[in-house]
Short mmCIF file of C-alpha atoms and ligand atoms in Angstrom, two decimals:
data_model
loop_
_atom_site.label_atom_id
_atom_site.label_comp_id
_atom_site.label_asym_id
_atom_site.label_seq_id
_atom_site.Cartn_x
_atom_site.Cartn_y
_atom_site.Cartn_z
CA MET A 4 10.54 29.71 3.98
CA THR A 5 10.14 26.74 6.26
CA ASP A 6 8.75 23.37 5.21
CA ALA A 7 5.60 23.96 7.29
CA ALA A 8 4.88 27.25 5.55
CA GLU A 9 5.60 25.61 2.17
CA THR A 10 3.09 22.81 2.86
CA ALA A 11 0.48 25.36 3.94
CA ASN A 12 0.84 27.12 0.60
CA VAL A 13 -0.14 24.06 -1.50
CA HIS A 14 -3.51 25.01 -2.90
CA SER A 15 -5.60 21.87 -2.94
CA LYS A 16 -8.42 22.16 -0.37
CA LYS A 17 -10.93 24.85 0.40
CA ARG A 18 -9.55 27.36 2.92
CA VAL A 19 -11.45 29.39 5.51
CA PRO A 20 -10.12 31.94 7.96
CA ILE A 21 -10.07 31.16 11.72
CA LYS A 22 -12.64 33.91 12.09
CA GLU A 23 -14.76 35.35 9.25
CA GLY A 24 -13.49 38.78 8.24
CA PHE A 25 -10.03 38.48 9.88
CA LEU A 26 -8.21 37.78 6.62
CA THR A 27 -8.27 39.19 3.07
CA THR A 28 -9.38 36.83 0.26
CA PRO A 29 -8.62 34.76 -1.67
CA LEU A 30 -6.65 32.42 0.60
CA SER A 31 -5.31 30.36 -2.32
CA ASP A 32 -1.83 31.90 -1.90
CA LEU A 33 -1.15 32.47 1.81
CA ARG A 34 1.83 34.63 0.96
CA GLU A 35 -0.51 37.21 -0.56
CA ALA A 36 -3.27 37.18 2.12
CA LYS A 37 -3.21 39.65 5.01
CA LEU A 38 -4.93 40.58 8.20
CA GLN A 39 -8.04 42.67 7.68
CA GLY A 40 -9.56 45.25 9.99
CA SER A 41 -12.05 48.14 10.24
CA ARG A 42 -11.29 51.80 10.60
CA CYS A 43 -13.72 54.26 12.23
CA ALA A 44 -14.48 57.01 9.70
CA SER A 45 -15.17 59.36 12.60
CA CYS A 46 -12.21 59.01 15.02
CA GLY A 47 -9.78 56.88 12.94
CA GLU A 48 -9.47 54.06 15.56
CA VAL A 49 -8.59 50.70 13.89
CA PHE A 50 -9.99 47.29 14.95
CA LEU A 51 -9.33 43.71 13.90
CA GLY A 52 -11.97 42.08 11.72
CA ILE A 53 -15.36 43.38 10.59
CA GLN A 54 -16.87 45.82 13.04
CA HIS A 55 -20.27 47.51 12.70
CA GLY A 56 -19.63 50.16 15.32
CA CYS A 57 -16.65 51.95 16.88
CA GLN A 58 -15.74 50.67 20.39
CA SER A 59 -13.88 53.98 20.94
CA CYS A 60 -16.40 56.68 19.90
CA GLY A 61 -19.55 54.83 19.11
CA ALA A 62 -19.87 55.99 15.48
CA THR A 63 -21.26 53.50 13.01
CA GLY A 64 -19.37 54.43 9.92
CA MET A 65 -16.68 51.81 9.53
CA GLU A 66 -14.44 51.13 6.54
CA THR A 67 -12.58 47.95 5.84
CA VAL A 68 -8.74 48.21 5.92
CA VAL A 69 -5.97 45.82 5.04
CA LEU A 70 -3.45 45.67 7.91
CA SER A 71 0.30 45.78 7.31
CA ASN A 72 2.05 42.38 7.52
CA ARG A 73 5.01 43.90 9.36
CA GLY A 74 5.02 45.13 12.91
CA LYS A 75 6.85 45.38 16.18
CA LEU A 76 6.72 43.09 19.23
CA TYR A 77 5.19 45.34 21.92
CA SER A 78 5.36 42.64 24.55
CA TYR A 79 5.11 38.83 24.77
CA THR A 80 5.06 35.82 26.97
CA VAL A 81 5.53 32.05 26.55
CA LEU A 82 2.62 29.70 27.36
CA ARG A 83 4.16 26.83 29.27
CA ASN A 84 0.95 24.79 29.75
CA ARG A 85 -1.61 23.51 27.23
CA PRO A 86 -4.31 26.13 26.86
CA PRO A 87 -7.76 25.01 28.14
CA GLY A 88 -10.68 23.88 26.04
CA ASN A 89 -10.63 22.98 22.38
CA TYR A 90 -7.03 24.12 21.62
CA MET A 91 -6.08 22.95 18.14
CA GLY A 92 -2.31 23.19 18.40
CA PRO A 93 0.14 20.31 18.51
CA ASP A 94 -0.56 17.27 20.67
CA PRO A 95 1.46 16.57 22.76
CA PHE A 96 1.63 20.23 23.68
CA VAL A 97 4.64 22.33 22.71
CA PRO A 98 5.19 25.58 24.61
CA PHE A 99 4.68 28.59 22.33
CA ALA A 100 5.02 32.34 22.56
CA VAL A 101 2.20 34.84 22.30
CA GLY A 102 2.91 38.51 21.42
CA LEU A 103 1.18 41.80 21.35
CA ILE A 104 2.11 43.02 17.90
CA GLU A 105 1.98 46.73 17.13
CA LEU A 106 1.03 47.49 13.51
CA PRO A 107 1.54 50.77 11.70
CA GLU A 108 -2.26 51.27 11.45
CA GLY A 109 -2.36 52.05 15.19
CA ILE A 110 -3.54 48.69 16.51
CA ARG A 111 -1.86 46.05 18.73
CA VAL A 112 -2.95 42.52 17.94
CA ILE A 113 -2.63 39.57 20.27
CA SER A 114 -1.04 36.80 18.16
CA PRO A 115 0.85 33.56 18.53
CA LEU A 116 4.52 33.85 17.62
CA THR A 117 5.66 30.99 15.39
CA HIS A 118 8.75 29.97 13.51
CA CYS A 119 10.84 31.43 16.29
CA ASN A 120 13.31 30.53 19.03
CA LEU A 121 11.60 31.14 22.40
CA ASP A 122 14.86 32.42 23.88
CA SER A 123 15.60 34.99 21.20
CA LEU A 124 12.44 37.07 21.57
CA HIS A 125 12.69 40.63 22.84
CA VAL A 126 10.45 43.65 23.17
CA ASN A 127 10.42 45.95 20.05
CA MET A 128 11.78 43.27 17.68
CA ASP A 129 10.57 43.34 14.04
CA VAL A 130 7.99 40.60 13.23
CA GLU A 131 5.98 39.69 10.14
CA LEU A 132 2.70 37.95 9.50
CA ALA A 133 2.65 34.19 8.94
CA LEU A 134 -0.56 32.40 7.81
CA ASP A 135 -0.77 28.64 8.33
CA ARG A 136 -3.20 25.85 8.45
CA LEU A 137 -4.27 25.22 12.06
CA TYR A 138 -6.65 22.32 11.52
CA GLU A 139 -9.14 20.81 9.12
CA ASP A 140 -12.80 21.48 9.94
CA GLU A 141 -15.81 19.06 9.73
CA GLU A 142 -16.34 19.94 5.99
CA GLY A 143 -12.69 19.16 5.16
CA SER A 144 -11.70 22.81 4.73
CA GLU A 145 -8.35 23.97 5.91
CA VAL A 146 -8.79 26.54 8.72
CA ILE A 147 -6.15 29.30 8.35
CA ALA A 148 -4.86 30.99 11.56
CA PHE A 149 -2.58 34.02 11.82
CA SER A 150 0.64 34.27 13.74
CA PHE A 151 3.75 36.47 13.53
CA ARG A 152 7.38 35.43 13.19
CA PRO A 153 10.70 37.25 13.56
CA GLU A 154 11.66 39.00 10.33
CA MET B 19 -28.01 60.98 50.10
CA ARG B 20 -27.96 59.12 53.42
CA GLU B 21 -24.83 57.74 55.13
CA VAL B 22 -24.43 53.99 54.41
CA VAL B 23 -22.70 51.59 56.80
CA ILE B 24 -21.84 47.96 57.02
CA ALA B 25 -23.30 46.51 60.23
CA GLY B 26 -21.87 43.06 59.96
CA VAL B 27 -19.85 40.70 57.73
CA GLY B 28 -19.46 36.98 57.42
CA LEU B 29 -17.20 34.62 55.50
CA HIS B 30 -17.09 31.06 54.44
CA PRO B 31 -13.40 30.04 54.05
CA CYS B 32 -11.81 30.16 50.57
CA GLY B 33 -10.65 26.92 49.12
CA ARG B 34 -12.03 23.85 47.46
CA PHE B 35 -14.77 21.99 49.27
CA GLY B 36 -15.56 19.00 47.08
CA ASP B 37 -19.16 18.06 47.23
CA LYS B 38 -20.26 20.80 49.68
CA PRO B 39 -23.22 22.57 48.00
CA TYR B 40 -22.85 26.25 47.26
CA VAL B 41 -26.17 26.78 49.02
CA ASP B 42 -24.59 25.66 52.31
CA MET B 43 -21.54 27.85 51.74
CA GLY B 44 -23.64 30.89 50.97
CA ARG B 45 -26.02 30.30 53.85
CA GLU B 46 -23.13 30.02 56.35
CA ALA B 47 -21.62 33.33 55.23
CA VAL B 48 -25.06 35.10 55.35
CA ALA B 49 -25.86 33.61 58.78
CA ALA B 50 -22.47 34.80 60.10
CA ALA B 51 -23.04 38.32 58.78
CA LEU B 52 -26.49 38.55 60.33
CA LYS B 53 -25.12 37.32 63.67
CA ASP B 54 -22.26 39.80 63.43
CA ALA B 55 -24.66 42.62 62.77
CA GLY B 56 -27.13 41.58 65.43
CA ILE B 57 -29.84 41.76 62.81
CA ALA B 58 -32.62 39.25 62.21
CA TRP B 59 -33.08 37.78 58.68
CA SER B 60 -36.72 39.00 58.84
CA GLU B 61 -35.46 42.60 58.97
CA VAL B 62 -33.62 42.43 55.63
CA GLN B 63 -35.55 44.16 52.90
CA ALA B 64 -33.67 43.16 49.75
CA ALA B 65 -30.74 40.96 48.71
CA TYR B 66 -28.14 40.95 45.90
CA CYS B 67 -26.21 37.76 45.21
CA ALA B 68 -22.94 37.98 43.24
CA ARG B 69 -21.87 34.81 41.40
CA MET B 70 -20.41 33.99 38.00
CA TYR B 71 -20.26 30.22 37.49
CA LEU B 72 -23.40 29.24 39.44
CA PRO B 73 -26.91 28.61 38.04
CA ALA B 74 -29.77 31.05 37.70
CA THR B 75 -31.44 32.27 40.90
CA SER B 76 -28.54 31.05 43.03
CA GLY B 77 -29.36 33.89 45.50
CA ALA B 78 -32.91 32.82 45.99
CA ARG B 79 -31.90 29.15 46.26
CA ILE B 80 -29.50 30.01 49.06
CA LEU B 81 -31.69 32.45 50.95
CA LYS B 82 -34.80 30.28 51.02
CA THR B 83 -32.96 28.09 53.52
CA LEU B 84 -33.24 30.99 55.97
CA GLY B 85 -36.97 31.29 55.38
CA MET B 86 -38.76 32.69 52.34
CA THR B 87 -39.68 36.18 53.47
CA GLY B 88 -40.78 37.48 50.06
CA ILE B 89 -38.13 40.20 49.59
CA PRO B 90 -36.62 40.97 46.20
CA ILE B 91 -33.57 38.80 45.55
CA ALA B 92 -31.42 39.37 42.43
CA ASP B 93 -28.31 37.68 41.17
CA VAL B 94 -25.69 40.04 39.70
CA GLU B 95 -22.62 39.30 37.62
CA ALA B 96 -19.71 41.53 36.53
CA ALA B 97 -16.88 39.04 36.44
CA CYS B 98 -14.30 39.76 39.13
CA ALA B 99 -16.27 42.88 40.17
CA SER B 100 -19.50 40.98 40.78
CA GLY B 101 -19.33 41.41 44.53
CA ALA B 102 -18.76 45.10 44.14
CA VAL B 103 -21.86 45.41 41.91
CA ALA B 104 -23.91 43.60 44.61
CA LEU B 105 -22.51 45.99 47.26
CA SER B 106 -23.15 48.99 45.02
CA GLN B 107 -26.77 48.03 44.53
CA ALA B 108 -27.17 47.76 48.32
CA TYR B 109 -25.33 51.02 48.77
CA MET B 110 -27.57 52.93 46.35
CA ALA B 111 -30.76 51.42 47.80
CA ILE B 112 -29.76 52.62 51.29
CA ALA B 113 -28.26 55.95 50.31
CA SER B 114 -31.42 56.86 48.36
CA GLY B 115 -33.58 56.05 51.33
CA PHE B 116 -35.44 53.34 49.50
CA TYR B 117 -34.46 50.64 51.99
CA ASP B 118 -32.89 50.55 55.47
CA VAL B 119 -31.28 47.03 55.43
CA VAL B 120 -29.96 45.19 52.38
CA LEU B 121 -27.93 42.03 52.11
CA ALA B 122 -25.01 41.97 49.63
CA PHE B 123 -23.39 38.59 49.34
CA GLY B 124 -21.36 36.55 46.94
CA VAL B 125 -20.67 32.89 46.52
CA GLU B 126 -18.72 30.79 44.07
CA LYS B 127 -18.10 27.14 43.33
CA MET B 128 -15.42 26.58 40.70
CA PRO B 129 -13.85 23.94 38.61
CA ARG B 130 -10.27 23.00 39.56
CA GLY B 131 -7.46 24.80 37.56
CA PHE B 132 -8.36 26.73 34.46
CA MET B 133 -11.90 28.11 34.28
CA ASP B 134 -14.11 27.08 31.38
CA PRO B 135 -12.76 29.27 28.61
CA SER B 136 -16.00 29.44 26.67
CA ALA B 137 -17.58 31.49 29.48
CA ILE B 138 -15.24 34.37 28.56
CA TYR B 139 -13.60 33.72 25.17
CA GLU B 140 -14.68 33.27 21.60
CA ASP B 141 -14.29 29.94 19.92
CA TRP B 142 -11.42 31.06 17.59
CA GLN B 143 -9.46 32.33 20.59
CA ILE B 144 -9.83 28.97 22.32
CA ARG B 145 -8.79 27.04 19.16
CA MET B 146 -5.73 29.24 18.65
CA GLY B 147 -4.66 28.76 22.28
CA LEU B 148 -5.23 32.43 23.26
CA ALA B 149 -7.91 31.75 25.87
CA VAL B 150 -5.48 31.93 28.74
CA ASN B 151 -5.97 34.50 31.53
CA PRO B 152 -2.35 34.52 32.84
CA MET B 153 -1.20 35.29 29.33
CA TYR B 154 -2.65 38.83 29.69
CA TRP B 155 -1.03 39.30 33.08
CA ALA B 156 2.33 38.04 31.75
CA ILE B 157 2.30 40.24 28.71
CA ALA B 158 1.44 43.30 30.84
CA ALA B 159 4.20 42.28 33.27
CA LYS B 160 6.80 41.94 30.50
CA ARG B 161 6.02 45.41 29.15
CA HIS B 162 6.11 46.88 32.70
CA MET B 163 9.58 45.35 33.11
CA ALA B 164 10.67 46.90 29.79
CA ASP B 165 9.14 50.31 30.50
CA TYR B 166 9.90 50.78 34.13
CA GLY B 167 12.37 48.10 35.22
CA ALA B 168 10.03 46.02 37.37
CA THR B 169 11.80 42.76 38.16
CA ALA B 170 10.88 39.11 38.69
CA LEU B 171 12.49 39.50 42.13
CA GLN B 172 9.97 42.23 43.08
CA MET B 173 7.16 39.99 41.90
CA ALA B 174 8.48 37.17 44.01
CA LYS B 175 8.64 39.46 47.02
CA VAL B 176 4.97 40.44 46.56
CA SER B 177 4.10 36.72 46.57
CA VAL B 178 6.24 36.12 49.66
CA LYS B 179 4.61 39.02 51.48
CA ASN B 180 1.04 37.97 50.65
CA HIS B 181 1.68 34.33 51.64
CA LYS B 182 3.25 35.52 54.87
CA ASN B 183 0.21 37.70 55.67
CA ALA B 184 -2.15 34.71 55.17
CA ARG B 185 -0.45 32.55 57.74
CA THR B 186 -2.85 33.62 60.46
CA ASN B 187 -5.93 34.19 58.22
CA PRO B 188 -8.24 31.36 59.06
CA TYR B 189 -10.25 31.99 55.85
CA ALA B 190 -7.27 31.83 53.44
CA MET B 191 -6.74 28.90 51.13
CA TYR B 192 -2.95 28.87 51.37
CA ARG B 193 -1.47 29.57 54.82
CA ARG B 194 2.10 28.40 54.20
CA GLU B 195 4.97 30.83 54.04
CA VAL B 196 7.05 30.66 50.82
CA SER B 197 10.58 31.94 50.15
CA VAL B 198 11.76 34.14 47.26
CA GLU B 199 13.79 31.21 45.93
CA GLU B 200 10.71 28.96 46.05
CA VAL B 201 8.57 31.44 44.18
CA LEU B 202 11.17 32.06 41.47
CA SER B 203 11.93 28.34 41.01
CA SER B 204 8.26 27.21 41.02
CA ARG B 205 6.89 26.01 37.61
CA MET B 206 6.82 28.74 34.96
CA VAL B 207 3.19 29.45 33.86
CA CYS B 208 3.61 32.31 31.45
CA ASP B 209 7.00 34.03 31.52
CA PRO B 210 7.82 35.87 33.82
CA ILE B 211 4.89 34.61 35.96
CA THR B 212 5.54 31.42 37.93
CA LEU B 213 2.99 29.15 39.60
CA LEU B 214 3.53 30.73 43.05
CA MET B 215 2.89 34.20 41.52
CA VAL B 216 -0.66 33.37 40.32
CA CYS B 217 -3.91 33.04 42.24
CA ALA B 218 -6.17 30.00 41.95
CA PRO B 219 -9.77 30.21 40.95
CA ASN B 220 -11.63 28.59 43.84
CA GLU B 221 -14.68 28.53 46.13
CA GLY B 222 -16.03 30.59 48.91
CA ALA B 223 -18.72 32.90 50.16
CA ALA B 224 -18.87 36.26 51.68
CA ALA B 225 -21.66 38.52 53.03
CA ALA B 226 -22.24 42.08 54.23
CA ILE B 227 -25.28 43.58 55.95
CA VAL B 228 -25.61 47.10 54.50
CA CYS B 229 -27.84 49.56 56.25
CA SER B 230 -28.48 53.20 56.99
CA ALA B 231 -26.35 54.81 59.77
CA GLU B 232 -29.57 55.52 61.59
CA PHE B 233 -30.69 51.92 61.54
CA ALA B 234 -27.21 50.67 62.54
CA ARG B 235 -27.23 52.94 65.60
CA LYS B 236 -30.13 50.99 66.98
CA HIS B 237 -28.55 47.58 66.26
CA SER B 238 -24.82 47.54 65.85
CA ALA B 239 -22.17 49.01 68.15
CA ARG B 240 -19.46 48.92 65.53
CA PRO B 241 -20.67 50.06 62.09
CA VAL B 242 -18.15 50.78 59.39
CA GLN B 243 -18.98 53.48 56.93
CA VAL B 244 -19.08 52.86 53.18
CA ALA B 245 -17.41 56.13 52.06
CA ALA B 246 -17.48 55.16 48.38
CA CYS B 247 -18.44 52.18 46.24
CA VAL B 248 -17.60 52.65 42.55
CA PRO B 249 -17.95 49.82 40.01
CA ARG B 250 -16.95 50.81 36.47
CA THR B 251 -16.25 49.32 33.07
CA SER B 252 -13.27 50.24 30.90
CA LEU B 253 -13.15 52.80 28.18
CA TYR B 254 -11.60 51.45 24.92
CA PRO B 255 -9.07 49.86 24.92
CA TRP B 256 -8.98 47.12 27.54
CA PHE B 257 -6.10 44.70 27.73
CA ARG B 258 -7.46 41.82 29.68
CA ALA B 259 -9.56 38.72 28.90
CA PRO B 260 -11.16 38.44 26.36
CA ALA B 261 -9.48 41.27 24.36
CA ALA B 262 -8.06 40.18 20.98
CA TYR B 263 -6.49 43.53 20.21
CA VAL B 264 -6.05 47.03 21.67
CA SER B 265 -5.34 50.48 20.39
CA ALA B 266 -1.75 51.68 19.92
CA ARG B 267 -2.77 55.25 20.53
CA PRO B 268 -2.12 56.89 23.89
CA ASN B 269 -4.56 55.10 26.21
CA PRO B 270 -7.16 56.87 28.42
CA PRO B 271 -6.76 56.21 32.17
CA SER B 272 -7.36 52.59 33.10
CA VAL B 273 -10.68 51.49 34.58
CA THR B 274 -8.89 50.96 37.88
CA THR B 275 -7.57 54.51 37.80
CA ARG B 276 -10.94 55.92 36.89
CA ALA B 277 -12.79 53.99 39.57
CA ALA B 278 -10.23 55.02 42.18
CA ARG B 279 -10.34 58.72 41.24
CA GLU B 280 -14.12 58.77 41.52
CA ALA B 281 -13.98 56.87 44.84
CA TYR B 282 -11.46 59.26 46.33
CA GLU B 283 -13.58 62.17 45.23
CA MET B 284 -16.79 60.62 46.58
CA ALA B 285 -15.12 59.71 49.90
CA GLY B 286 -13.34 63.10 50.15
CA ILE B 287 -10.04 61.36 50.89
CA GLY B 288 -6.93 60.61 48.95
CA PRO B 289 -4.51 57.68 48.67
CA GLN B 290 -2.36 59.34 51.37
CA ASP B 291 -5.20 58.88 53.89
CA LEU B 292 -5.40 55.08 53.48
CA ASP B 293 -4.27 52.76 56.24
CA LEU B 294 -4.56 49.51 54.29
CA VAL B 295 -5.46 48.27 50.80
CA GLU B 296 -6.86 45.04 49.60
CA LEU B 297 -6.27 44.89 45.84
CA GLN B 298 -6.63 42.46 42.94
CA ASP B 299 -3.32 40.48 42.88
CA THR B 300 -4.46 37.82 40.41
CA ASP B 301 -0.69 37.66 39.85
CA ALA B 302 2.21 39.25 41.68
CA CYS B 303 2.82 41.87 38.92
CA SER B 304 -0.78 42.93 39.03
CA GLU B 305 -0.24 44.06 42.62
CA ILE B 306 2.64 46.24 41.37
CA ILE B 307 0.65 47.69 38.51
CA ALA B 308 -2.62 48.13 40.46
CA SER B 309 -0.69 49.99 43.22
CA GLU B 310 0.37 52.51 40.61
CA GLU B 311 -3.08 52.73 38.96
CA LEU B 312 -4.69 53.29 42.40
CA GLY B 313 -2.34 56.27 43.06
CA LEU B 314 -0.59 54.53 45.92
CA CYS B 315 2.74 55.51 44.33
CA PRO B 316 3.93 57.14 41.09
CA VAL B 317 3.63 55.17 37.85
CA GLY B 318 6.59 52.83 37.53
CA GLU B 319 7.37 52.71 41.24
CA GLY B 320 5.00 49.91 42.34
CA GLY B 321 7.95 47.55 42.86
CA ARG B 322 9.45 49.96 45.47
CA LEU B 323 6.47 49.47 47.81
CA VAL B 324 7.55 45.85 48.36
CA ASP B 325 11.24 46.53 48.05
CA GLU B 326 11.12 49.11 50.85
CA GLY B 327 8.68 47.22 53.07
CA ILE B 328 6.05 49.93 52.66
CA SER B 329 3.30 47.39 51.71
CA GLU B 330 4.02 45.01 54.60
CA ILE B 331 1.95 44.85 57.72
CA GLY B 332 3.78 47.37 59.91
CA GLY B 333 4.86 49.36 56.85
CA ARG B 334 3.44 52.79 55.88
CA LEU B 335 0.67 51.31 53.69
CA PRO B 336 0.04 47.58 54.08
CA ILE B 337 -1.31 45.94 50.92
CA ASN B 338 -3.31 42.70 50.99
CA PRO B 339 -2.97 42.08 54.79
CA SER B 340 -5.43 39.24 54.29
CA GLY B 341 -2.98 37.49 51.95
CA GLY B 342 -4.74 38.81 48.84
CA LEU B 343 -5.94 36.64 45.99
CA LEU B 344 -2.56 34.91 45.92
CA SER B 345 -3.38 33.26 49.30
CA ASN B 346 -7.15 33.34 49.34
CA GLY B 347 -7.65 32.40 45.72
CA GLU B 348 -10.42 34.04 43.73
CA PRO B 349 -13.94 32.77 44.47
CA ILE B 350 -15.13 35.19 41.79
CA GLY B 351 -18.60 36.16 43.07
CA ALA B 352 -17.40 36.34 46.67
CA SER B 353 -13.98 37.94 46.07
CA HIS B 354 -14.73 41.64 46.61
CA LEU B 355 -17.01 40.96 49.60
CA ARG B 356 -14.18 38.84 51.07
CA GLN B 357 -11.96 41.95 50.82
CA ILE B 358 -14.78 43.98 52.45
CA ALA B 359 -15.03 41.54 55.36
CA GLU B 360 -11.31 41.60 55.95
CA THR B 361 -11.29 45.37 55.87
CA VAL B 362 -14.27 45.73 58.17
CA TRP B 363 -12.44 43.49 60.70
CA GLN B 364 -9.29 45.56 60.25
CA LEU B 365 -11.13 48.81 60.88
CA ARG B 366 -12.77 47.29 63.95
CA GLY B 367 -9.35 46.13 65.28
CA GLU B 368 -10.46 42.43 65.06
CA ALA B 369 -7.90 41.10 62.54
CA GLY B 370 -5.80 39.30 65.11
CA GLU B 371 -2.16 38.76 64.27
CA ARG B 372 -2.49 40.42 60.85
CA GLN B 373 -4.01 43.55 62.43
CA VAL B 374 -2.88 46.84 60.89
CA GLU B 375 -2.45 49.01 64.03
CA GLY B 376 -4.88 51.85 64.31
CA ALA B 377 -6.44 51.32 60.88
CA ARG B 378 -9.19 53.85 60.21
CA VAL B 379 -9.54 53.89 56.37
CA GLY B 380 -9.31 50.95 53.96
CA LEU B 381 -9.67 50.55 50.19
CA CYS B 382 -10.71 47.40 48.36
CA HIS B 383 -10.13 46.96 44.64
CA VAL B 384 -11.08 44.31 42.02
CA VAL B 385 -10.58 44.22 38.25
CA GLY B 386 -11.21 41.49 35.68
CA ALA B 387 -12.89 40.16 32.64
CA GLY B 388 -15.01 42.35 30.38
CA GLY B 389 -13.25 45.58 31.61
CA ASN B 390 -14.99 45.39 34.95
CA ALA B 391 -13.36 47.02 37.95
CA ALA B 392 -14.44 48.53 41.26
CA VAL B 393 -13.06 50.51 44.20
CA THR B 394 -14.74 50.61 47.59
CA ILE B 395 -13.48 52.76 50.44
CA LEU B 396 -14.47 51.95 54.00
CA LYS B 397 -13.81 54.12 57.07
CA ARG B 398 -14.70 54.16 60.72
ZN1 ZN C 403 -14.59 56.00 16.31
#
């Protein structure tokens, strides 16, 4: 494990997910937390986070599912310019990769790729979930964001 | 349903115009369209104004400068397909017999560079750095390369072609030819997409006077028929801004494919009947992918259209003879109606040096945020 991931695992401050419902709780040990989604009880389609209705078939019966922390890189790119607006990544900006990660549950999630060499990425490579502190919010809580890294 | 025609079109150039008010830009395009149609403003019975980043009642604020005639004026917004929705509203009003003359116009005034991400994305996406439109195009391009062997060279050739076409388009933002080497060596935006492979969000205005064929016969010598105008939204899933995830199951036909199929059916013509296409080249690879989705070639062979010169002016099926979004930029509300104006001129034989010889049928296509897309087919 890298130093950055080690630091993020120190449990001292309150932690909140980057978006409510995206991560399992508790977040005290980031090695144990996972992405969370919703599965349509009618058609089986899986979505990221808490959903109240199915975007695919319109049914309202949704069940919460824990998403696998291993997947395959379906496709990717490298962002060479600082993203617009209130981007919370490193300043000065450091180019980073973004991938479309295919998970066994039948969903592809758009995610930053971290802890990786930008030149060694390739379509279909194996990747695993990495949860790290992105920033500290106004209440002093650590905001935890997801990314994937080469296995 | 009655036959619907476009009696006249007008454009304000695409670009960036500093302090020039959007009201002036919009009024100039509308006035040009009325003049082109030979129709007086007082004869227009309803108006639809497409815009995305402008304030409420933009349409009414623009049109009051022509005189407040008391007609219904509505602003419409459907991201990149906004102009198509305005045209579609006009089309339906005329086809149904409710009105005889309707104005469909679009206008946009944009910030420089990246658009305000909060208009499209959620706060967490912006904070994580995922609120980047070219990111979607690049991820789609990378997968198309892996699946079908599309190349960066083909993308560069698309950009070269569209910039070349725009040389003699007085309304285009960029009218300078570029070389393959220049495109490939320009600054990388999102691999494999370079700066000269992406379009710029910008400003402009476009207008079309839509009327019944019967009304046009009395006024306009050169009406162009609207054979189909089909705006649609995507079925799930949709891999464009602001999607955060998509299904890994086999996907249904894309919104572009669905709109195109319906438009071909409505018009009673197929892709083999087209003489020119103006399509949404927000980036060079999107032209390759959209060509396939529109049925202009088999899936995976979009790159061949540019490799073999098929999509050049003078080729079997010229694509983006106006220079496309790569040269005109994307004044979002005006963008589809800009394509419509170009295609009307092409079908009337008035496109000057970029004229597609003998053009009789043209297709215009847009696709963008929120799963919006549209296909319009014009014929003479
Ligand atoms: Zn469902």
